[in-house]
């Protein structure tokens, strides 16, 4: 088993300013094994969308799996959008499966659109496992259209 203290010290990502993702491509992360420290900053205009009309992405999400000992904290996502079409099975505002820690995360002015009514969907996390912790997280002004909302 990995020593979480040593592991966290070696794999920490720190956001040092607000960033604007408008017009920039972002590929979702399959698994996240690190600490992401937002330091109170904002990620603006992040958009995740299906890369093809043939369902290339089975999941539409920022991170598919937040692993044990991984953390995302102290960050705001403003104008965050998930856009799908066909072939999607699961969609979530941030994470499909949480085994880690999510704390002090705000999602504001955001949307999940065009993913289909048979898709399992959640505004934040689709599956929060027994070892997953979510604390002090908020969603404000999120619209979910054409979806089967789980939670």
JSON list of C-alpha atoms in Angstrom, two decimals:
[
{"chain": "A", "resi": 1, "resn": "UNK", "atom": "CA", "xyz": [0.00, 0.00, 0.00]},
{"chain": "A", "resi": 2, "resn": "UNK", "atom": "CA", "xyz": [1.23, 3.50, -0.84]},
{"chain": "A", "resi": 3, "resn": "UNK", "atom": "CA", "xyz": [2.08, 5.74, 2.10]},
{"chain": "A", "resi": 4, "resn": "UNK", "atom": "CA", "xyz": [-0.51, 8.54, 1.62]},
{"chain": "A", "resi": 5, "resn": "UNK", "atom": "CA", "xyz": [1.62, 11.24, 3.28]},
{"chain": "A", "resi": 6, "resn": "UNK", "atom": "CA", "xyz": [4.66, 10.64, 1.05]},
{"chain": "A", "resi": 7, "resn": "UNK", "atom": "CA", "xyz": [2.42, 10.10, -1.98]},
{"chain": "A", "resi": 8, "resn": "UNK", "atom": "CA", "xyz": [0.59, 13.38, -1.43]},
{"chain": "A", "resi": 9, "resn": "UNK", "atom": "CA", "xyz": [3.82, 15.32, -0.98]},
{"chain": "A", "resi": 10, "resn": "UNK", "atom": "CA", "xyz": [5.15, 14.03, -4.30]},
{"chain": "A", "resi": 11, "resn": "UNK", "atom": "CA", "xyz": [1.96, 14.53, -6.33]},
{"chain": "A", "resi": 12, "resn": "UNK", "atom": "CA", "xyz": [0.37, 17.87, -5.53]},
{"chain": "A", "resi": 13, "resn": "UNK", "atom": "CA", "xyz": [-0.96, 20.21, -8.19]},
{"chain": "A", "resi": 14, "resn": "UNK", "atom": "CA", "xyz": [-1.52, 23.81, -7.05]},
{"chain": "A", "resi": 15, "resn": "UNK", "atom": "CA", "xyz": [-3.54, 26.41, -8.96]},
{"chain": "A", "resi": 16, "resn": "UNK", "atom": "CA", "xyz": [-1.77, 29.77, -8.56]},
{"chain": "A", "resi": 17, "resn": "UNK", "atom": "CA", "xyz": [-4.28, 31.99, -10.42]},
{"chain": "A", "resi": 18, "resn": "UNK", "atom": "CA", "xyz": [-7.72, 31.96, -12.05]},
{"chain": "A", "resi": 19, "resn": "UNK", "atom": "CA", "xyz": [-7.73, 30.33, -15.48]},
{"chain": "A", "resi": 20, "resn": "UNK", "atom": "CA", "xyz": [-10.05, 30.74, -18.48]},
{"chain": "A", "resi": 21, "resn": "UNK", "atom": "CA", "xyz": [-10.55, 27.62, -20.62]},
{"chain": "A", "resi": 22, "resn": "UNK", "atom": "CA", "xyz": [-12.70, 29.33, -23.27]},
{"chain": "A", "resi": 23, "resn": "UNK", "atom": "CA", "xyz": [-11.82, 28.00, -26.70]},
{"chain": "A", "resi": 24, "resn": "UNK", "atom": "CA", "xyz": [-9.38, 25.42, -25.30]},
{"chain": "A", "resi": 25, "resn": "UNK", "atom": "CA", "xyz": [-9.88, 21.68, -25.67]},
{"chain": "A", "resi": 26, "resn": "UNK", "atom": "CA", "xyz": [-10.01, 19.60, -22.50]},
{"chain": "A", "resi": 27, "resn": "UNK", "atom": "CA", "xyz": [-9.86, 15.83, -22.41]},
{"chain": "A", "resi": 28, "resn": "UNK", "atom": "CA", "xyz": [-11.45, 14.20, -19.36]},
{"chain": "A", "resi": 29, "resn": "UNK", "atom": "CA", "xyz": [-9.15, 12.34, -16.98]},
{"chain": "A", "resi": 30, "resn": "UNK", "atom": "CA", "xyz": [-9.77, 8.61, -16.53]},
{"chain": "A", "resi": 31, "resn": "UNK", "atom": "CA", "xyz": [-8.26, 8.36, -13.03]},
{"chain": "A", "resi": 32, "resn": "UNK", "atom": "CA", "xyz": [-6.89, 11.03, -10.71]},
{"chain": "A", "resi": 33, "resn": "UNK", "atom": "CA", "xyz": [-4.36, 9.96, -8.06]},
{"chain": "A", "resi": 34, "resn": "UNK", "atom": "CA", "xyz": [-3.10, 13.33, -6.86]},
{"chain": "A", "resi": 35, "resn": "UNK", "atom": "CA", "xyz": [-3.99, 16.34, -4.77]},
{"chain": "A", "resi": 36, "resn": "UNK", "atom": "CA", "xyz": [-5.42, 19.29, -6.67]},
{"chain": "A", "resi": 37, "resn": "UNK", "atom": "CA", "xyz": [-5.27, 22.42, -4.49]},
{"chain": "A", "resi": 38, "resn": "UNK", "atom": "CA", "xyz": [-7.27, 25.26, -6.07]},
{"chain": "A", "resi": 39, "resn": "UNK", "atom": "CA", "xyz": [-6.15, 27.84, -3.45]},
{"chain": "A", "resi": 40, "resn": "UNK", "atom": "CA", "xyz": [-9.53, 29.60, -3.80]},
{"chain": "A", "resi": 41, "resn": "UNK", "atom": "CA", "xyz": [-9.07, 30.24, -7.53]},
{"chain": "A", "resi": 42, "resn": "UNK", "atom": "CA", "xyz": [-11.63, 29.81, -10.34]},
{"chain": "A", "resi": 43, "resn": "UNK", "atom": "CA", "xyz": [-11.58, 27.70, -13.48]},
{"chain": "A", "resi": 44, "resn": "UNK", "atom": "CA", "xyz": [-13.79, 29.56, -15.98]},
{"chain": "A", "resi": 45, "resn": "UNK", "atom": "CA", "xyz": [-15.50, 28.29, -19.16]},
{"chain": "A", "resi": 46, "resn": "UNK", "atom": "CA", "xyz": [-14.45, 24.64, -18.93]},
{"chain": "A", "resi": 47, "resn": "UNK", "atom": "CA", "xyz": [-16.34, 22.59, -21.52]},
{"chain": "A", "resi": 48, "resn": "UNK", "atom": "CA", "xyz": [-16.33, 18.82, -21.85]},
{"chain": "A", "resi": 49, "resn": "UNK", "atom": "CA", "xyz": [-18.06, 17.31, -24.83]},
{"chain": "A", "resi": 50, "resn": "UNK", "atom": "CA", "xyz": [-18.38, 14.05, -26.68]},
{"chain": "A", "resi": 51, "resn": "UNK", "atom": "CA", "xyz": [-15.65, 13.95, -29.31]},
{"chain": "A", "resi": 52, "resn": "UNK", "atom": "CA", "xyz": [-17.83, 12.30, -31.93]},
{"chain": "A", "resi": 53, "resn": "UNK", "atom": "CA", "xyz": [-21.45, 11.61, -32.73]},
{"chain": "A", "resi": 54, "resn": "UNK", "atom": "CA", "xyz": [-20.69, 7.91, -32.40]},
{"chain": "A", "resi": 55, "resn": "UNK", "atom": "CA", "xyz": [-20.24, 7.88, -28.63]},
{"chain": "A", "resi": 56, "resn": "UNK", "atom": "CA", "xyz": [-16.45, 7.91, -28.42]},
{"chain": "A", "resi": 57, "resn": "UNK", "atom": "CA", "xyz": [-16.66, 8.92, -24.75]},
{"chain": "A", "resi": 58, "resn": "UNK", "atom": "CA", "xyz": [-18.74, 6.48, -22.70]},
{"chain": "A", "resi": 59, "resn": "UNK", "atom": "CA", "xyz": [-18.51, 8.90, -19.75]},
{"chain": "A", "resi": 60, "resn": "UNK", "atom": "CA", "xyz": [-18.75, 12.67, -19.90]},
{"chain": "A", "resi": 61, "resn": "UNK", "atom": "CA", "xyz": [-17.10, 14.04, -16.79]},
{"chain": "A", "resi": 62, "resn": "UNK", "atom": "CA", "xyz": [-14.06, 15.97, -15.57]},
{"chain": "A", "resi": 63, "resn": "UNK", "atom": "CA", "xyz": [-12.63, 12.86, -13.83]},
{"chain": "A", "resi": 64, "resn": "UNK", "atom": "CA", "xyz": [-13.96, 9.30, -14.13]},
{"chain": "A", "resi": 65, "resn": "UNK", "atom": "CA", "xyz": [-12.44, 7.96, -10.91]},
{"chain": "A", "resi": 66, "resn": "UNK", "atom": "CA", "xyz": [-11.06, 9.97, -7.97]},
{"chain": "A", "resi": 67, "resn": "UNK", "atom": "CA", "xyz": [-8.87, 7.36, -6.29]},
{"chain": "A", "resi": 68, "resn": "UNK", "atom": "CA", "xyz": [-8.29, 6.74, -2.60]},
{"chain": "A", "resi": 69, "resn": "UNK", "atom": "CA", "xyz": [-6.03, 9.43, -1.04]},
{"chain": "A", "resi": 70, "resn": "UNK", "atom": "CA", "xyz": [-6.68, 11.76, -4.00]},
{"chain": "A", "resi": 71, "resn": "UNK", "atom": "CA", "xyz": [-8.14, 15.19, -3.22]},
{"chain": "A", "resi": 72, "resn": "UNK", "atom": "CA", "xyz": [-9.71, 18.08, -5.07]},
{"chain": "A", "resi": 73, "resn": "UNK", "atom": "CA", "xyz": [-10.19, 21.14, -2.91]},
{"chain": "A", "resi": 74, "resn": "UNK", "atom": "CA", "xyz": [-10.65, 24.90, -2.67]},
{"chain": "A", "resi": 75, "resn": "UNK", "atom": "CA", "xyz": [-11.68, 25.60, -6.26]},
{"chain": "A", "resi": 76, "resn": "UNK", "atom": "CA", "xyz": [-14.62, 27.13, -8.13]},
{"chain": "A", "resi": 77, "resn": "UNK", "atom": "CA", "xyz": [-15.79, 26.04, -11.57]},
{"chain": "A", "resi": 78, "resn": "UNK", "atom": "CA", "xyz": [-17.74, 28.87, -13.26]},
{"chain": "A", "resi": 79, "resn": "UNK", "atom": "CA", "xyz": [-19.60, 28.41, -16.55]},
{"chain": "A", "resi": 80, "resn": "UNK", "atom": "CA", "xyz": [-18.76, 24.70, -16.65]},
{"chain": "A", "resi": 81, "resn": "UNK", "atom": "CA", "xyz": [-20.56, 22.78, -19.40]},
{"chain": "A", "resi": 82, "resn": "UNK", "atom": "CA", "xyz": [-20.94, 19.13, -20.34]},
{"chain": "A", "resi": 83, "resn": "UNK", "atom": "CA", "xyz": [-22.31, 18.56, -23.85]},
{"chain": "A", "resi": 84, "resn": "UNK", "atom": "CA", "xyz": [-23.11, 15.13, -25.23]},
{"chain": "A", "resi": 85, "resn": "UNK", "atom": "CA", "xyz": [-24.90, 13.41, -28.05]},
{"chain": "A", "resi": 86, "resn": "UNK", "atom": "CA", "xyz": [-25.09, 9.64, -28.62]},
{"chain": "A", "resi": 87, "resn": "UNK", "atom": "CA", "xyz": [-23.33, 6.70, -27.00]},
{"chain": "A", "resi": 88, "resn": "UNK", "atom": "CA", "xyz": [-22.95, 8.23, -23.53]},
{"chain": "A", "resi": 89, "resn": "UNK", "atom": "CA", "xyz": [-23.62, 5.91, -20.55]},
{"chain": "A", "resi": 90, "resn": "UNK", "atom": "CA", "xyz": [-22.77, 8.15, -17.58]},
{"chain": "A", "resi": 91, "resn": "UNK", "atom": "CA", "xyz": [-22.37, 11.89, -17.03]},
{"chain": "A", "resi": 92, "resn": "UNK", "atom": "CA", "xyz": [-21.57, 13.85, -13.89]},
{"chain": "A", "resi": 93, "resn": "UNK", "atom": "CA", "xyz": [-20.68, 17.41, -13.06]},
{"chain": "A", "resi": 94, "resn": "UNK", "atom": "CA", "xyz": [-17.26, 16.43, -11.73]},
{"chain": "A", "resi": 95, "resn": "UNK", "atom": "CA", "xyz": [-16.69, 12.75, -10.95]},
{"chain": "A", "resi": 96, "resn": "UNK", "atom": "CA", "xyz": [-18.32, 9.42, -11.82]},
{"chain": "A", "resi": 97, "resn": "UNK", "atom": "CA", "xyz": [-16.83, 7.41, -8.91]},
{"chain": "A", "resi": 98, "resn": "UNK", "atom": "CA", "xyz": [-15.37, 9.03, -5.78]},
{"chain": "A", "resi": 99, "resn": "UNK", "atom": "CA", "xyz": [-13.00, 7.13, -3.47]},
{"chain": "A", "resi": 100, "resn": "UNK", "atom": "CA", "xyz": [-11.11, 10.28, -2.44]},
{"chain": "A", "resi": 101, "resn": "UNK", "atom": "CA", "xyz": [-11.86, 13.63, -0.86]},
{"chain": "A", "resi": 102, "resn": "UNK", "atom": "CA", "xyz": [-13.68, 16.58, -2.41]},
{"chain": "A", "resi": 103, "resn": "UNK", "atom": "CA", "xyz": [-13.82, 19.68, -0.26]},
{"chain": "A", "resi": 104, "resn": "UNK", "atom": "CA", "xyz": [-14.72, 23.35, -0.70]},
{"chain": "A", "resi": 105, "resn": "UNK", "atom": "CA", "xyz": [-15.64, 23.02, -4.38]},
{"chain": "A", "resi": 106, "resn": "UNK", "atom": "CA", "xyz": [-18.22, 25.31, -5.96]},
{"chain": "A", "resi": 107, "resn": "UNK", "atom": "CA", "xyz": [-19.83, 24.76, -9.36]},
{"chain": "A", "resi": 108, "resn": "UNK", "atom": "CA", "xyz": [-21.72, 27.85, -10.57]},
{"chain": "A", "resi": 109, "resn": "UNK", "atom": "CA", "xyz": [-23.53, 28.86, -13.77]},
{"chain": "A", "resi": 110, "resn": "UNK", "atom": "CA", "xyz": [-23.12, 25.41, -15.28]},
{"chain": "A", "resi": 111, "resn": "UNK", "atom": "CA", "xyz": [-24.96, 22.87, -17.41]},
{"chain": "A", "resi": 112, "resn": "UNK", "atom": "CA", "xyz": [-25.23, 19.25, -18.49]},
{"chain": "A", "resi": 113, "resn": "UNK", "atom": "CA", "xyz": [-26.99, 19.04, -21.88]},
{"chain": "A", "resi": 114, "resn": "UNK", "atom": "CA", "xyz": [-27.96, 16.69, -24.69]},
{"chain": "A", "resi": 115, "resn": "UNK", "atom": "CA", "xyz": [-26.83, 13.41, -23.18]},
{"chain": "A", "resi": 116, "resn": "UNK", "atom": "CA", "xyz": [-30.06, 11.42, -23.47]},
{"chain": "A", "resi": 117, "resn": "UNK", "atom": "CA", "xyz": [-32.70, 10.31, -21.02]},
{"chain": "A", "resi": 118, "resn": "UNK", "atom": "CA", "xyz": [-31.24, 6.82, -20.53]},
{"chain": "A", "resi": 119, "resn": "UNK", "atom": "CA", "xyz": [-27.91, 8.17, -19.29]},
{"chain": "A", "resi": 120, "resn": "UNK", "atom": "CA", "xyz": [-27.18, 8.00, -15.55]},
{"chain": "A", "resi": 121, "resn": "UNK", "atom": "CA", "xyz": [-26.53, 11.61, -14.56]},
{"chain": "A", "resi": 122, "resn": "UNK", "atom": "CA", "xyz": [-25.55, 13.56, -11.45]},
{"chain": "A", "resi": 123, "resn": "UNK", "atom": "CA", "xyz": [-24.81, 17.22, -10.86]},
{"chain": "A", "resi": 124, "resn": "UNK", "atom": "CA", "xyz": [-21.68, 16.50, -8.80]},
{"chain": "A", "resi": 125, "resn": "UNK", "atom": "CA", "xyz": [-20.75, 12.85, -8.24]},
{"chain": "A", "resi": 126, "resn": "UNK", "atom": "CA", "xyz": [-22.54, 9.84, -9.69]},
{"chain": "A", "resi": 127, "resn": "UNK", "atom": "CA", "xyz": [-21.20, 7.23, -7.23]},
{"chain": "A", "resi": 128, "resn": "UNK", "atom": "CA", "xyz": [-19.80, 8.34, -3.89]},
{"chain": "A", "resi": 129, "resn": "UNK", "atom": "CA", "xyz": [-18.26, 5.18, -2.44]},
{"chain": "A", "resi": 130, "resn": "UNK", "atom": "CA", "xyz": [-17.90, 4.34, 1.28]},
{"chain": "A", "resi": 131, "resn": "UNK", "atom": "CA", "xyz": [-14.34, 5.69, 1.32]},
{"chain": "A", "resi": 132, "resn": "UNK", "atom": "CA", "xyz": [-15.33, 8.85, -0.60]},
{"chain": "A", "resi": 133, "resn": "UNK", "atom": "CA", "xyz": [-15.78, 12.13, 1.30]},
{"chain": "A", "resi": 134, "resn": "UNK", "atom": "CA", "xyz": [-17.62, 15.21, 0.04]},
{"chain": "A", "resi": 135, "resn": "UNK", "atom": "CA", "xyz": [-17.65, 18.25, 2.32]},
{"chain": "A", "resi": 136, "resn": "UNK", "atom": "CA", "xyz": [-18.46, 21.95, 1.94]},
{"chain": "A", "resi": 137, "resn": "UNK", "atom": "CA", "xyz": [-19.28, 21.62, -1.77]},
{"chain": "A", "resi": 138, "resn": "UNK", "atom": "CA", "xyz": [-21.99, 23.65, -3.49]},
{"chain": "A", "resi": 139, "resn": "UNK", "atom": "CA", "xyz": [-23.81, 23.82, -6.80]},
{"chain": "A", "resi": 140, "resn": "UNK", "atom": "CA", "xyz": [-25.50, 27.06, -7.81]},
{"chain": "A", "resi": 141, "resn": "UNK", "atom": "CA", "xyz": [-27.45, 27.71, -10.99]},
{"chain": "A", "resi": 142, "resn": "UNK", "atom": "CA", "xyz": [-26.83, 24.37, -12.74]},
{"chain": "A", "resi": 143, "resn": "UNK", "atom": "CA", "xyz": [-29.19, 23.25, -15.47]},
{"chain": "A", "resi": 144, "resn": "UNK", "atom": "CA", "xyz": [-29.54, 19.63, -16.53]},
{"chain": "A", "resi": 145, "resn": "UNK", "atom": "CA", "xyz": [-31.49, 19.05, -19.74]},
{"chain": "A", "resi": 146, "resn": "UNK", "atom": "CA", "xyz": [-32.42, 15.83, -21.55]},
{"chain": "A", "resi": 147, "resn": "UNK", "atom": "CA", "xyz": [-31.12, 13.54, -18.82]},
{"chain": "A", "resi": 148, "resn": "UNK", "atom": "CA", "xyz": [-32.14, 10.91, -16.27]},
{"chain": "A", "resi": 149, "resn": "UNK", "atom": "CA", "xyz": [-30.97, 12.56, -13.02]},
{"chain": "A", "resi": 150, "resn": "UNK", "atom": "CA", "xyz": [-29.73, 10.16, -10.33]},
{"chain": "A", "resi": 151, "resn": "UNK", "atom": "CA", "xyz": [-28.94, 12.68, -7.59]}
]
